[in-house]
């Protein structure tokens, strides 16, 4: 693979975007090397993937410490700040078979100076280039403006998650409208409706049509999920024939990833 494919998954909380992101990462890691980016401050992607995470090694904590060190003169002027940040980001990677996980953690606070954000964007892009990742999969927070703050990379595929409710579809439609305001270029956009029971209501079908969003998958309620969640097991332990895993496989095939 010559070009790194960047996939972002967005949606309001509770729609299952982290679950779908984890399954995508698991499947794509069988095809190439994946950089998994947990861009949601709640940092749940590692649990879905079955990886431990040191909260003190998120990118947010690294950036906060660098900002503090710079303001208090603790960072030697002989150390290039970009080089320092990149080294710390590499150290923070949680490695697994076929993929590395980078947890963004908390977004920048009011005291965070702009240069550190520029360093962060450059560091992420350098990471992808140096490590020659085939895929970047970003599990995003509810809003999408942070995509431009965290990377200068174009997004090849944006998957917007919704549940089968009017509120979910309305939120998804609003996200689609916000794409034009991003500094990031976005290629293909698709809507995934999760936890579908039976047919979608006529009202929801109409709302989807009016939004202009293309539905790429209707994922049925998966009875296997409740058992995994009760036991605290990662979603990657879903049976191969489970409805959820099967649908995510179909998404990978339909998007030719």
PDB file of C-alpha atoms in Angstrom:
ATOM      1  CA  UNK A   1       0.000   0.000   0.000  1.00  0.00           C
ATOM      2  CA  UNK A   2       1.535   3.323  -1.090  1.00  0.00           C
ATOM      3  CA  UNK A   3      -0.901   5.806   0.460  1.00  0.00           C
ATOM      4  CA  UNK A   4      -1.972   5.896   4.085  1.00  0.00           C
ATOM      5  CA  UNK A   5      -5.770   5.745   4.324  1.00  0.00           C
ATOM      6  CA  UNK A   6      -7.228   7.895   7.101  1.00  0.00           C
ATOM      7  CA  UNK A   7     -10.627   6.938   8.517  1.00  0.00           C
ATOM      8  CA  UNK A   8     -12.447   9.057  11.108  1.00  0.00           C
ATOM      9  CA  UNK A   9     -15.441   7.800  13.074  1.00  0.00           C
ATOM     10  CA  UNK A  10     -17.713  10.417  14.635  1.00  0.00           C
ATOM     11  CA  UNK A  11     -21.114  10.486  16.278  1.00  0.00           C
ATOM     12  CA  UNK A  12     -22.897  11.481  19.444  1.00  0.00           C
ATOM     13  CA  UNK A  13     -22.064   9.588  22.621  1.00  0.00           C
ATOM     14  CA  UNK A  14     -23.643   6.186  23.066  1.00  0.00           C
ATOM     15  CA  UNK A  15     -23.994   5.320  19.379  1.00  0.00           C
ATOM     16  CA  UNK A  16     -21.303   2.637  19.495  1.00  0.00           C
ATOM     17  CA  UNK A  17     -18.611   4.492  17.563  1.00  0.00           C
ATOM     18  CA  UNK A  18     -15.805   3.214  19.797  1.00  0.00           C
ATOM     19  CA  UNK A  19     -17.064  -0.351  19.364  1.00  0.00           C
ATOM     20  CA  UNK A  20     -17.123  -0.006  15.576  1.00  0.00           C
ATOM     21  CA  UNK A  21     -13.737   1.752  15.613  1.00  0.00           C
ATOM     22  CA  UNK A  22     -12.195  -1.126  17.585  1.00  0.00           C
ATOM     23  CA  UNK A  23     -13.574  -3.734  15.191  1.00  0.00           C
ATOM     24  CA  UNK A  24     -12.364  -1.715  12.192  1.00  0.00           C
ATOM     25  CA  UNK A  25      -8.886  -1.506  13.719  1.00  0.00           C
ATOM     26  CA  UNK A  26      -8.893  -5.237  14.428  1.00  0.00           C
ATOM     27  CA  UNK A  27      -9.944  -6.112  10.876  1.00  0.00           C
ATOM     28  CA  UNK A  28      -7.661  -3.618   9.124  1.00  0.00           C
ATOM     29  CA  UNK A  29      -4.665  -4.743  11.186  1.00  0.00           C
ATOM     30  CA  UNK A  30      -4.944  -8.043   9.305  1.00  0.00           C
ATOM     31  CA  UNK A  31      -4.412  -6.129   6.046  1.00  0.00           C
ATOM     32  CA  UNK A  32      -1.714  -3.648   7.090  1.00  0.00           C
ATOM     33  CA  UNK A  33      -0.203  -1.607   9.925  1.00  0.00           C
ATOM     34  CA  UNK A  34      -2.727   0.619  11.723  1.00  0.00           C
ATOM     35  CA  UNK A  35      -2.313   3.721  13.878  1.00  0.00           C
ATOM     36  CA  UNK A  36      -5.359   3.838  16.138  1.00  0.00           C
ATOM     37  CA  UNK A  37      -6.003   7.344  17.481  1.00  0.00           C
ATOM     38  CA  UNK A  38      -8.335   7.720  20.455  1.00  0.00           C
ATOM     39  CA  UNK A  39      -9.364  11.345  19.967  1.00  0.00           C
ATOM     40  CA  UNK A  40     -12.170  11.148  22.536  1.00  0.00           C
ATOM     41  CA  UNK A  41     -11.147  12.570  25.958  1.00  0.00           C
ATOM     42  CA  UNK A  42     -13.002   9.723  27.680  1.00  0.00           C
ATOM     43  CA  UNK A  43     -10.288   7.365  26.317  1.00  0.00           C
ATOM     44  CA  UNK A  44     -12.298   4.154  26.033  1.00  0.00           C
ATOM     45  CA  UNK A  45     -10.765   2.788  22.834  1.00  0.00           C
ATOM     46  CA  UNK A  46      -8.020   0.938  24.689  1.00  0.00           C
ATOM     47  CA  UNK A  47     -10.649  -0.993  26.687  1.00  0.00           C
ATOM     48  CA  UNK A  48     -12.516  -1.932  23.515  1.00  0.00           C
ATOM     49  CA  UNK A  49      -9.219  -3.203  22.080  1.00  0.00           C
ATOM     50  CA  UNK A  50      -8.139  -4.944  25.282  1.00  0.00           C
ATOM     51  CA  UNK A  51      -5.057  -2.771  25.846  1.00  0.00           C
ATOM     52  CA  UNK A  52      -3.852  -1.231  29.132  1.00  0.00           C
ATOM     53  CA  UNK A  53      -3.433   2.554  29.156  1.00  0.00           C
ATOM     54  CA  UNK A  54      -1.314   4.779  31.383  1.00  0.00           C
ATOM     55  CA  UNK A  55      -3.377   7.958  31.881  1.00  0.00           C
ATOM     56  CA  UNK A  56      -0.153   9.925  32.400  1.00  0.00           C
ATOM     57  CA  UNK A  57       1.049   9.059  28.908  1.00  0.00           C
ATOM     58  CA  UNK A  58      -1.774  10.535  26.867  1.00  0.00           C
ATOM     59  CA  UNK A  59      -0.880  13.246  24.376  1.00  0.00           C
ATOM     60  CA  UNK A  60      -2.900  15.744  26.432  1.00  0.00           C
ATOM     61  CA  UNK A  61      -0.736  15.107  29.509  1.00  0.00           C
ATOM     62  CA  UNK A  62       2.449  15.282  27.431  1.00  0.00           C
ATOM     63  CA  UNK A  63       1.367  18.624  25.953  1.00  0.00           C
ATOM     64  CA  UNK A  64       0.400  20.007  29.371  1.00  0.00           C
ATOM     65  CA  UNK A  65       3.779  19.074  30.824  1.00  0.00           C
ATOM     66  CA  UNK A  66       5.658  20.588  27.897  1.00  0.00           C
ATOM     67  CA  UNK A  67       3.630  23.796  28.166  1.00  0.00           C
ATOM     68  CA  UNK A  68       4.365  23.975  31.898  1.00  0.00           C
ATOM     69  CA  UNK A  69       8.070  23.239  31.389  1.00  0.00           C
ATOM     70  CA  UNK A  70       8.324  25.947  28.718  1.00  0.00           C
ATOM     71  CA  UNK A  71       6.516  28.555  30.836  1.00  0.00           C
ATOM     72  CA  UNK A  72       8.722  27.834  33.868  1.00  0.00           C
ATOM     73  CA  UNK A  73      11.941  27.659  31.897  1.00  0.00           C
ATOM     74  CA  UNK A  74      12.517  23.988  32.713  1.00  0.00           C
ATOM     75  CA  UNK A  75      12.931  22.896  29.108  1.00  0.00           C
ATOM     76  CA  UNK A  76      16.472  23.469  27.889  1.00  0.00           C
ATOM     77  CA  UNK A  77      16.595  25.953  24.979  1.00  0.00           C
ATOM     78  CA  UNK A  78      19.033  23.576  23.275  1.00  0.00           C
ATOM     79  CA  UNK A  79      16.296  20.937  22.927  1.00  0.00           C
ATOM     80  CA  UNK A  80      14.038  21.597  19.902  1.00  0.00           C
ATOM     81  CA  UNK A  81      10.458  21.575  21.209  1.00  0.00           C
ATOM     82  CA  UNK A  82       9.170  19.720  18.154  1.00  0.00           C
ATOM     83  CA  UNK A  83      11.773  16.987  18.625  1.00  0.00           C
ATOM     84  CA  UNK A  84      10.991  16.740  22.350  1.00  0.00           C
ATOM     85  CA  UNK A  85       7.235  16.386  21.778  1.00  0.00           C
ATOM     86  CA  UNK A  86       7.683  13.823  19.019  1.00  0.00           C
ATOM     87  CA  UNK A  87       9.926  11.684  21.216  1.00  0.00           C
ATOM     88  CA  UNK A  88       7.391  11.729  24.043  1.00  0.00           C
ATOM     89  CA  UNK A  89       4.550  10.816  21.665  1.00  0.00           C
ATOM     90  CA  UNK A  90       6.500   7.823  20.363  1.00  0.00           C
ATOM     91  CA  UNK A  91       7.097   6.727  23.977  1.00  0.00           C
ATOM     92  CA  UNK A  92       3.360   6.974  24.711  1.00  0.00           C
ATOM     93  CA  UNK A  93       2.312   4.526  21.969  1.00  0.00           C
ATOM     94  CA  UNK A  94       0.596   1.374  23.210  1.00  0.00           C
ATOM     95  CA  UNK A  95       1.752  -1.370  20.863  1.00  0.00           C
ATOM     96  CA  UNK A  96      -0.145  -4.486  19.822  1.00  0.00           C
ATOM     97  CA  UNK A  97      -0.065  -6.971  16.964  1.00  0.00           C
ATOM     98  CA  UNK A  98      -0.755  -5.089  13.742  1.00  0.00           C
ATOM     99  CA  UNK A  99      -1.539  -1.721  15.330  1.00  0.00           C
ATOM    100  CA  UNK A 100      -0.334   1.002  17.691  1.00  0.00           C
ATOM    101  CA  UNK A 101      -2.682   3.041  19.888  1.00  0.00           C
ATOM    102  CA  UNK A 102      -2.231   6.742  20.550  1.00  0.00           C
ATOM    103  CA  UNK A 103      -4.542   8.242  23.197  1.00  0.00           C
ATOM    104  CA  UNK A 104      -5.076  11.982  22.844  1.00  0.00           C
ATOM    105  CA  UNK A 105      -6.567  12.501  26.313  1.00  0.00           C
ATOM    106  CA  UNK A 106      -7.873  15.889  27.377  1.00  0.00           C
ATOM    107  CA  UNK A 107      -7.997  18.703  24.807  1.00  0.00           C
ATOM    108  CA  UNK A 108      -5.886  21.796  25.282  1.00  0.00           C
ATOM    109  CA  UNK A 109      -6.856  24.118  28.116  1.00  0.00           C
ATOM    110  CA  UNK A 110      -7.017  27.931  28.040  1.00  0.00           C
ATOM    111  CA  UNK A 111      -3.376  28.183  29.115  1.00  0.00           C
ATOM    112  CA  UNK A 112      -2.097  25.998  26.288  1.00  0.00           C
ATOM    113  CA  UNK A 113      -0.123  28.062  23.822  1.00  0.00           C
ATOM    114  CA  UNK A 114      -0.785  27.771  20.101  1.00  0.00           C
ATOM    115  CA  UNK A 115       2.718  26.600  19.201  1.00  0.00           C
ATOM    116  CA  UNK A 116       2.222  23.355  21.129  1.00  0.00           C
ATOM    117  CA  UNK A 117      -0.824  22.559  18.981  1.00  0.00           C
ATOM    118  CA  UNK A 118       1.189  23.189  15.822  1.00  0.00           C
ATOM    119  CA  UNK A 119       3.902  20.899  17.186  1.00  0.00           C
ATOM    120  CA  UNK A 120       1.259  18.273  17.924  1.00  0.00           C
ATOM    121  CA  UNK A 121      -0.180  18.341  14.403  1.00  0.00           C
ATOM    122  CA  UNK A 122       3.297  18.092  12.899  1.00  0.00           C
ATOM    123  CA  UNK A 123       4.242  15.255  15.274  1.00  0.00           C
ATOM    124  CA  UNK A 124       1.206  13.162  14.343  1.00  0.00           C
ATOM    125  CA  UNK A 125       1.920  13.593  10.658  1.00  0.00           C
ATOM    126  CA  UNK A 126       5.604  12.735  11.163  1.00  0.00           C
ATOM    127  CA  UNK A 127       4.589   9.634  13.129  1.00  0.00           C
ATOM    128  CA  UNK A 128       2.448   8.358  10.252  1.00  0.00           C
ATOM    129  CA  UNK A 129       5.196   9.057   7.722  1.00  0.00           C
ATOM    130  CA  UNK A 130       8.111   7.628   9.728  1.00  0.00           C
ATOM    131  CA  UNK A 131       6.323   4.464  10.834  1.00  0.00           C
ATOM    132  CA  UNK A 132       4.724   3.931   7.414  1.00  0.00           C
ATOM    133  CA  UNK A 133       1.244   3.150   8.707  1.00  0.00           C
ATOM    134  CA  UNK A 134      -1.142   1.790   6.084  1.00  0.00           C
ATOM    135  CA  UNK A 135      -4.195   3.056   7.969  1.00  0.00           C
ATOM    136  CA  UNK A 136      -5.016   5.728  10.520  1.00  0.00           C
ATOM    137  CA  UNK A 137      -8.301   5.119  12.352  1.00  0.00           C
ATOM    138  CA  UNK A 138      -9.529   7.998  14.527  1.00  0.00           C
ATOM    139  CA  UNK A 139     -12.196   7.452  17.177  1.00  0.00           C
ATOM    140  CA  UNK A 140     -13.490  11.014  17.476  1.00  0.00           C
ATOM    141  CA  UNK A 141     -15.328  12.896  20.193  1.00  0.00           C
ATOM    142  CA  UNK A 142     -18.891  14.066  19.567  1.00  0.00           C
ATOM    143  CA  UNK A 143     -17.853  17.235  17.724  1.00  0.00           C
ATOM    144  CA  UNK A 144     -15.538  17.245  14.719  1.00  0.00           C
ATOM    145  CA  UNK A 145     -13.683  20.548  14.999  1.00  0.00           C
ATOM    146  CA  UNK A 146     -10.879  18.790  16.887  1.00  0.00           C
ATOM    147  CA  UNK A 147      -9.901  16.870  13.737  1.00  0.00           C
ATOM    148  CA  UNK A 148      -8.351  20.038  12.325  1.00  0.00           C
ATOM    149  CA  UNK A 149      -6.665  20.788  15.663  1.00  0.00           C
ATOM    150  CA  UNK A 150      -4.959  17.423  15.914  1.00  0.00           C
ATOM    151  CA  UNK A 151      -3.776  16.650  12.411  1.00  0.00           C
ATOM    152  CA  UNK A 152      -3.195  18.300   9.057  1.00  0.00           C
ATOM    153  CA  UNK A 153      -3.985  15.001   7.345  1.00  0.00           C
ATOM    154  CA  UNK A 154      -6.909  14.734   4.965  1.00  0.00           C
ATOM    155  CA  UNK A 155      -9.661  12.319   6.005  1.00  0.00           C
ATOM    156  CA  UNK A 156     -10.303   9.784   3.257  1.00  0.00           C
ATOM    157  CA  UNK A 157     -13.404   8.253   4.853  1.00  0.00           C
ATOM    158  CA  UNK A 158     -15.636   9.822   7.500  1.00  0.00           C
ATOM    159  CA  UNK A 159     -18.068   7.402   9.119  1.00  0.00           C
ATOM    160  CA  UNK A 160     -20.833   9.121  11.082  1.00  0.00           C
ATOM    161  CA  UNK A 161     -22.517   6.904  13.658  1.00  0.00           C
ATOM    162  CA  UNK A 162     -26.136   7.177  14.751  1.00  0.00           C
ATOM    163  CA  UNK A 163     -28.666   5.130  16.644  1.00  0.00           C
ATOM    164  CA  UNK A 164     -32.121   4.551  15.090  1.00  0.00           C
ATOM    165  CA  UNK A 165     -33.626   7.707  16.641  1.00  0.00           C
ATOM    166  CA  UNK A 166     -34.559  11.119  15.266  1.00  0.00           C
ATOM    167  CA  UNK A 167     -32.108  12.756  17.656  1.00  0.00           C
ATOM    168  CA  UNK A 168     -29.282  10.542  16.430  1.00  0.00           C
ATOM    169  CA  UNK A 169     -30.002  11.160  12.749  1.00  0.00           C
ATOM    170  CA  UNK A 170     -30.441  14.913  13.320  1.00  0.00           C
ATOM    171  CA  UNK A 171     -27.062  15.043  15.072  1.00  0.00           C
ATOM    172  CA  UNK A 172     -25.486  13.090  12.206  1.00  0.00           C
ATOM    173  CA  UNK A 173     -26.960  15.521   9.678  1.00  0.00           C
ATOM    174  CA  UNK A 174     -25.553  18.456  11.656  1.00  0.00           C
ATOM    175  CA  UNK A 175     -22.114  16.832  11.623  1.00  0.00           C
ATOM    176  CA  UNK A 176     -22.292  16.520   7.849  1.00  0.00           C
ATOM    177  CA  UNK A 177     -23.059  20.237   7.596  1.00  0.00           C
ATOM    178  CA  UNK A 178     -19.991  21.060   9.719  1.00  0.00           C
ATOM    179  CA  UNK A 179     -17.605  19.324   7.321  1.00  0.00           C
ATOM    180  CA  UNK A 180     -17.310  22.461   5.199  1.00  0.00           C
ATOM    181  CA  UNK A 181     -16.057  24.424   8.206  1.00  0.00           C
ATOM    182  CA  UNK A 182     -13.128  22.075   8.854  1.00  0.00           C
ATOM    183  CA  UNK A 183      -9.629  22.916   7.696  1.00  0.00           C
ATOM    184  CA  UNK A 184      -9.326  19.213   6.954  1.00  0.00           C
ATOM    185  CA  UNK A 185     -10.390  17.882   3.561  1.00  0.00           C
ATOM    186  CA  UNK A 186     -12.892  15.039   3.819  1.00  0.00           C
ATOM    187  CA  UNK A 187     -13.408  12.475   1.074  1.00  0.00           C
ATOM    188  CA  UNK A 188     -16.153   9.879   1.311  1.00  0.00           C
ATOM    189  CA  UNK A 189     -18.840  10.336   3.986  1.00  0.00           C
ATOM    190  CA  UNK A 190     -21.091   7.510   5.120  1.00  0.00           C
ATOM    191  CA  UNK A 191     -23.796   7.024   7.749  1.00  0.00           C
ATOM    192  CA  UNK A 192     -23.906   3.934   9.970  1.00  0.00           C
ATOM    193  CA  UNK A 193     -27.084   3.267  11.947  1.00  0.00           C
ATOM    194  CA  UNK A 194     -26.311   1.047  14.930  1.00  0.00           C
ATOM    195  CA  UNK A 195     -28.519  -1.157  17.131  1.00  0.00           C
ATOM    196  CA  UNK A 196     -31.300  -1.415  14.565  1.00  0.00           C
ATOM    197  CA  UNK A 197     -34.332  -3.495  15.545  1.00  0.00           C
ATOM    198  CA  UNK A 198     -36.506  -4.330  12.572  1.00  0.00           C
ATOM    199  CA  UNK A 199     -37.319  -1.600  10.049  1.00  0.00           C
ATOM    200  CA  UNK A 200     -36.427   2.076  10.380  1.00  0.00           C
ATOM    201  CA  UNK A 201     -39.475   4.273  10.934  1.00  0.00           C
ATOM    202  CA  UNK A 202     -40.767   6.331   7.962  1.00  0.00           C
ATOM    203  CA  UNK A 203     -39.865   9.509   9.874  1.00  0.00           C
ATOM    204  CA  UNK A 204     -36.240   8.429  10.294  1.00  0.00           C
ATOM    205  CA  UNK A 205     -36.006   7.341   6.645  1.00  0.00           C
ATOM    206  CA  UNK A 206     -37.287  10.760   5.594  1.00  0.00           C
ATOM    207  CA  UNK A 207     -34.792  12.541   7.874  1.00  0.00           C
ATOM    208  CA  UNK A 208     -31.942  10.512   6.372  1.00  0.00           C
ATOM    209  CA  UNK A 209     -33.088  11.332   2.830  1.00  0.00           C
ATOM    210  CA  UNK A 210     -33.290  15.035   3.663  1.00  0.00           C
ATOM    211  CA  UNK A 211     -29.815  14.993   5.222  1.00  0.00           C
ATOM    212  CA  UNK A 212     -28.200  13.811   2.009  1.00  0.00           C
ATOM    213  CA  UNK A 213     -26.224  11.227   3.967  1.00  0.00           C
ATOM    214  CA  UNK A 214     -25.524   7.893   2.321  1.00  0.00           C
ATOM    215  CA  UNK A 215     -26.334   4.924   4.552  1.00  0.00           C
ATOM    216  CA  UNK A 216     -23.511   2.409   4.219  1.00  0.00           C
ATOM    217  CA  UNK A 217     -24.635   0.029   6.962  1.00  0.00           C
ATOM    218  CA  UNK A 218     -27.543  -0.822   9.219  1.00  0.00           C
ATOM    219  CA  UNK A 219     -26.077  -2.752  12.150  1.00  0.00           C
ATOM    220  CA  UNK A 220     -28.544  -4.927  14.081  1.00  0.00           C
ATOM    221  CA  UNK A 221     -28.596  -5.203  17.852  1.00  0.00           C
ATOM    222  CA  UNK A 222     -25.934  -7.774  18.752  1.00  0.00           C
ATOM    223  CA  UNK A 223     -26.926 -10.066  21.658  1.00  0.00           C
ATOM    224  CA  UNK A 224     -23.252 -10.902  22.249  1.00  0.00           C
ATOM    225  CA  UNK A 225     -22.396  -7.356  23.366  1.00  0.00           C
ATOM    226  CA  UNK A 226     -24.244  -7.476  26.694  1.00  0.00           C
ATOM    227  CA  UNK A 227     -22.225 -10.481  27.844  1.00  0.00           C
ATOM    228  CA  UNK A 228     -18.900  -8.881  26.907  1.00  0.00           C
ATOM    229  CA  UNK A 229     -19.780  -5.621  28.649  1.00  0.00           C
ATOM    230  CA  UNK A 230     -20.880  -7.408  31.836  1.00  0.00           C
ATOM    231  CA  UNK A 231     -17.566  -9.281  31.977  1.00  0.00           C
ATOM    232  CA  UNK A 232     -15.470  -6.252  31.004  1.00  0.00           C
ATOM    233  CA  UNK A 233     -14.185  -8.054  27.911  1.00  0.00           C
ATOM    234  CA  UNK A 234     -12.910  -6.192  24.821  1.00  0.00           C
ATOM    235  CA  UNK A 235     -15.177  -5.996  21.794  1.00  0.00           C
ATOM    236  CA  UNK A 236     -12.476  -7.747  19.772  1.00  0.00           C
ATOM    237  CA  UNK A 237     -13.547 -10.969  21.527  1.00  0.00           C
ATOM    238  CA  UNK A 238     -16.885 -10.969  19.705  1.00  0.00           C
ATOM    239  CA  UNK A 239     -17.496 -14.289  17.924  1.00  0.00           C
ATOM    240  CA  UNK A 240     -16.467 -14.295  14.255  1.00  0.00           C
ATOM    241  CA  UNK A 241     -20.083 -14.897  13.198  1.00  0.00           C
ATOM    242  CA  UNK A 242     -21.583 -12.164  15.419  1.00  0.00           C
ATOM    243  CA  UNK A 243     -23.936  -9.711  13.635  1.00  0.00           C
ATOM    244  CA  UNK A 244     -21.828  -6.694  14.618  1.00  0.00           C
ATOM    245  CA  UNK A 245     -18.496  -8.130  13.482  1.00  0.00           C
ATOM    246  CA  UNK A 246     -20.076  -9.398  10.243  1.00  0.00           C
ATOM    247  CA  UNK A 247     -21.465  -5.951   9.430  1.00  0.00           C
ATOM    248  CA  UNK A 248     -18.137  -4.228  10.068  1.00  0.00           C
ATOM    249  CA  UNK A 249     -16.498  -6.737   7.705  1.00  0.00           C
ATOM    250  CA  UNK A 250     -19.071  -5.737   5.083  1.00  0.00           C
ATOM    251  CA  UNK A 251     -18.213  -2.055   5.648  1.00  0.00           C
ATOM    252  CA  UNK A 252     -14.501  -2.755   5.061  1.00  0.00           C
ATOM    253  CA  UNK A 253     -15.333  -4.636   1.854  1.00  0.00           C
ATOM    254  CA  UNK A 254     -17.824  -2.068   0.539  1.00  0.00           C
ATOM    255  CA  UNK A 255     -15.396   0.818   1.087  1.00  0.00           C
ATOM    256  CA  UNK A 256     -12.556  -1.217  -0.481  1.00  0.00           C
ATOM    257  CA  UNK A 257     -10.291  -0.522   2.481  1.00  0.00           C
TER     258      UNK A 257
END
